[in-house]
Short mmCIF file of C-alpha atoms in Angstrom, two decimals:
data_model
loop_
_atom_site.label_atom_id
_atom_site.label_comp_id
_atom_site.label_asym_id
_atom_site.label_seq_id
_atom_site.Cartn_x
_atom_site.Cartn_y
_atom_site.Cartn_z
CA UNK A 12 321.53 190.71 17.27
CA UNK A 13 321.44 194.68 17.83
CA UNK A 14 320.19 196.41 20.51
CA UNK A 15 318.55 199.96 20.49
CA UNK A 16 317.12 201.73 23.33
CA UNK A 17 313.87 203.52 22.31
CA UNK A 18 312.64 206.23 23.90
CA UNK A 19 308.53 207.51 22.75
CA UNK A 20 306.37 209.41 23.22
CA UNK A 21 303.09 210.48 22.29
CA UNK A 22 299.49 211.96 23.42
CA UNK A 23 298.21 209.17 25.62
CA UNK A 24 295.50 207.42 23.75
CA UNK A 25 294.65 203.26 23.69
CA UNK A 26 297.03 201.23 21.53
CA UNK A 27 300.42 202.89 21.50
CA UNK A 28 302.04 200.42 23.41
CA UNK A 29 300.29 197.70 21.03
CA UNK A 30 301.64 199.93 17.76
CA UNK A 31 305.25 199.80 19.23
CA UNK A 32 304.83 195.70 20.22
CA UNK A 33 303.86 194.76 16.69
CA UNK A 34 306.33 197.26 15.13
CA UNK A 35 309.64 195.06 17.21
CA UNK A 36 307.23 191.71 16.30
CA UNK A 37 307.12 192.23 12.67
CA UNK A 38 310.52 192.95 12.80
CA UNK A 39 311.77 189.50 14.21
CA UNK A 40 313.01 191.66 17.10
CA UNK A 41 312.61 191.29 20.77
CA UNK A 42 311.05 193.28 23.79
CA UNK A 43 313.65 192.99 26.02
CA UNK A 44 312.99 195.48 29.25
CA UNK A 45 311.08 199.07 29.08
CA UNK A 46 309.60 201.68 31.84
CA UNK A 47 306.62 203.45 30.83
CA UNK A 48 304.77 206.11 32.24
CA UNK A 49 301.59 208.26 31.73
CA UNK A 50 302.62 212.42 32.71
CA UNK A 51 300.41 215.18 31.87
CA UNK A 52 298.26 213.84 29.18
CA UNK A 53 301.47 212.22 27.90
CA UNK A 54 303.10 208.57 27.48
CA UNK A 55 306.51 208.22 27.40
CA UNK A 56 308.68 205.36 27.40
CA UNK A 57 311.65 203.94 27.01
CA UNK A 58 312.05 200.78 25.83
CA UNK A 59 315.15 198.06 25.28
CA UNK A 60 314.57 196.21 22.07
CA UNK A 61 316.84 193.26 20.54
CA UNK A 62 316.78 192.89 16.86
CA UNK A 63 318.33 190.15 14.43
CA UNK A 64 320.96 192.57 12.00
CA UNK A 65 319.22 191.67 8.68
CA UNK A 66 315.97 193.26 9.87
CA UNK A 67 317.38 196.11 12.39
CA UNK A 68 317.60 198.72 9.24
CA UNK A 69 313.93 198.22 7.91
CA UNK A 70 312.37 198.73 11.61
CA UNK A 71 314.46 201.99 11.65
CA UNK A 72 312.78 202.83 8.73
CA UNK A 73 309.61 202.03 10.32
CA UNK A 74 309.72 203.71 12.96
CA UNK A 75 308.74 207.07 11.94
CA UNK A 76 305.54 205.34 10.85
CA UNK A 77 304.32 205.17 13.97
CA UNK A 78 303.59 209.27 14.50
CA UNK A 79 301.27 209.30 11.27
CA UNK A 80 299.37 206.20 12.39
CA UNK A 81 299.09 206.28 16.06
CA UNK A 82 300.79 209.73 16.93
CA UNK A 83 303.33 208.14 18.61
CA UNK A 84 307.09 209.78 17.85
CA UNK A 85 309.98 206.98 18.11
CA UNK A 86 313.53 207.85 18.61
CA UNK A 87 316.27 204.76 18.37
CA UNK A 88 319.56 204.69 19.84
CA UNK A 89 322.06 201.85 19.23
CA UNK A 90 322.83 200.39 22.69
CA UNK A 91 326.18 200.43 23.91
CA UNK A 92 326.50 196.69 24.34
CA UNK A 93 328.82 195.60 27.37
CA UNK A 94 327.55 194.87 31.33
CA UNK A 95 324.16 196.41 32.78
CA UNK A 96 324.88 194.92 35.72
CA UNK A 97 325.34 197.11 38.78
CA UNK A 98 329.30 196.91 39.80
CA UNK A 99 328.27 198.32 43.42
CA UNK A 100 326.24 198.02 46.45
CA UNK A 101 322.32 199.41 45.52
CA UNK A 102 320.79 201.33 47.82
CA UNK A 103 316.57 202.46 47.87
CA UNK A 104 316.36 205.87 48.66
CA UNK A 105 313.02 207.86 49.66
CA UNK A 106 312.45 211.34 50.43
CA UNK A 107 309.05 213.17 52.02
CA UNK A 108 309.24 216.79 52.72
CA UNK A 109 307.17 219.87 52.03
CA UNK A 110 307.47 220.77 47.64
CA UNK A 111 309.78 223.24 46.64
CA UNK A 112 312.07 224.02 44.02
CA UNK A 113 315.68 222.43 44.11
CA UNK A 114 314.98 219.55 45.67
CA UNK A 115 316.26 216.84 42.91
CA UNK A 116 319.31 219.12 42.17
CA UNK A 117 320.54 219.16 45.91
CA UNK A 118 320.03 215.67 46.35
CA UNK A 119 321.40 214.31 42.72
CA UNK A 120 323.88 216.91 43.23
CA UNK A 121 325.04 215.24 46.36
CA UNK A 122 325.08 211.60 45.16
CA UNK A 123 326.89 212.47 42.13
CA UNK A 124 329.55 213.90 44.54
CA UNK A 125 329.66 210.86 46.41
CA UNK A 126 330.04 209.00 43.17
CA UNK A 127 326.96 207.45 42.96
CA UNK A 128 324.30 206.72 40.07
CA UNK A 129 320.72 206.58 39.63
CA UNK A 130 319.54 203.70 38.34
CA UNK A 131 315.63 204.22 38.97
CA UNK A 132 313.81 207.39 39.92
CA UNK A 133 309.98 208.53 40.81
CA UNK A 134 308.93 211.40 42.41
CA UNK A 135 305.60 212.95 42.59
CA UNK A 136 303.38 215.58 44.65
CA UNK A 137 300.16 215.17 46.68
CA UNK A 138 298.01 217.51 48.70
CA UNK A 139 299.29 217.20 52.43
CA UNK A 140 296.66 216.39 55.03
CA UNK A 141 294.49 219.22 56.41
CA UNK A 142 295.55 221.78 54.11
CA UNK A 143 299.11 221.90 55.01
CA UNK A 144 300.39 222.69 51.05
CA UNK A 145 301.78 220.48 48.80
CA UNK A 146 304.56 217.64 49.17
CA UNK A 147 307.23 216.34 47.44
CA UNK A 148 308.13 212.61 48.00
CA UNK A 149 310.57 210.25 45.21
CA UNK A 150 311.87 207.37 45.42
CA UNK A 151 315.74 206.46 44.10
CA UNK A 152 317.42 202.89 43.40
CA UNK A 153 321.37 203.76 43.57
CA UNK A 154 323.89 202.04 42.68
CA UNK A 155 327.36 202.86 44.29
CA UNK A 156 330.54 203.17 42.48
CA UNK A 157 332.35 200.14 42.85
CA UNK A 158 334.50 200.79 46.50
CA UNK A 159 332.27 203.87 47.31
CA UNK A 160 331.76 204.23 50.88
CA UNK A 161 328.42 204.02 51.89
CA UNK A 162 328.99 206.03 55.05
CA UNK A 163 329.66 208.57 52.68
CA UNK A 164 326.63 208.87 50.90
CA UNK A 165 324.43 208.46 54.21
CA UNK A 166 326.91 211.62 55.16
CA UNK A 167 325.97 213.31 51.90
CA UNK A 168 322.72 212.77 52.27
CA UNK A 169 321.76 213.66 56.03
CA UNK A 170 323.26 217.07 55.31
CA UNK A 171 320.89 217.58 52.69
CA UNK A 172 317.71 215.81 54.34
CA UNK A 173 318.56 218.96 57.28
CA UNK A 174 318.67 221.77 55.10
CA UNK A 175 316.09 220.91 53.40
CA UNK A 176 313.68 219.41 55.98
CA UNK A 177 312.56 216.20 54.69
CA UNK A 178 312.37 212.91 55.61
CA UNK A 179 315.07 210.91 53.59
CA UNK A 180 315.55 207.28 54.29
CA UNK A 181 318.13 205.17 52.60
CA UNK A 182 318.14 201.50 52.88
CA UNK A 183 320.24 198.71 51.37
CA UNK A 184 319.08 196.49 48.52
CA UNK A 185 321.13 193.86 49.14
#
């Protein structure tokens, strides 16, 4: 079997997820985990596919099919094979604060100091009540480095949730 991570996207419109399914189906292949979303006008998604090796280079070549029929643009990547599985502690993190700019970079900034990775992330904005401007709010799963302190990242993290006033809550998966 080979795996490829796809990534797509396309103007949203119905049956691009369907196009994609039958496109791994008629293949032989496999829908093995994906995360799709619908931004602007715009699906996107990546998706994990397994393949048997006999049939992996004729979906490649099918892929770019899928633009001129449904407007959908594929990109394949070979996976890298070896463990998904965390090797640390995973930890849900969520942040509420008034929007502005910089936000992601101080706080990815500080969890990549702290050694950490982001496994999951969603953020949005929404009006705040009674006219009080815009907010930012995400939500993180990270996954520690194996040994990473999670003092640390709390640390890391409180600094940031101060100088940038926002709520920031981080809670343990496990």
């Amino acid at each position: 079997m080979t795996t490829y991570v796809l990534t797509a996207i396309g103007d949203d419109r119905p049956g691009l997820v369907a196009a994609l399914a039958a496109a791994v189906d008629e293949h032989g292949g496999s829908w093995v985990d994906s995360q799709l979303a619908l931004l602007a006008g715009k699906f996107a998604g990546i998706v994990q596919v397994e393949l048997p090796d006999e049939h992996a280079p004729s979906f490649l070549d099918a892929l770019p099919s899928l633009s001129e029929q449904v407007g959908l643009d594929v990109v394949a990547s070979a996976g890298a094979g070896g463990d998904d599985e965390a090797t640390g502690r995973s930890l849900q993190l969520h942040l509420l604060g008034q929007d502005r700019t910089g936000m992601v970079r101080e706080v990815t900034t500080a969890l990549t100091s702290q050694g950490a990775t982001i496994d999951g992330l969603r953020s949005w904005t929404r009006e705040a009540p009674e006219g009080g401007g815009m907010l930012f709010e995400a939500e993180a799963e990270v996954r520690l480095a194996g040994g990473a302190d999670e003092d640390g990242i709390r640390d890391a993290l409180e600094q940031i949730a101060a100088e940038l006033m926002v709520d920031l809550e981080l809670d343990s998966l496990e």
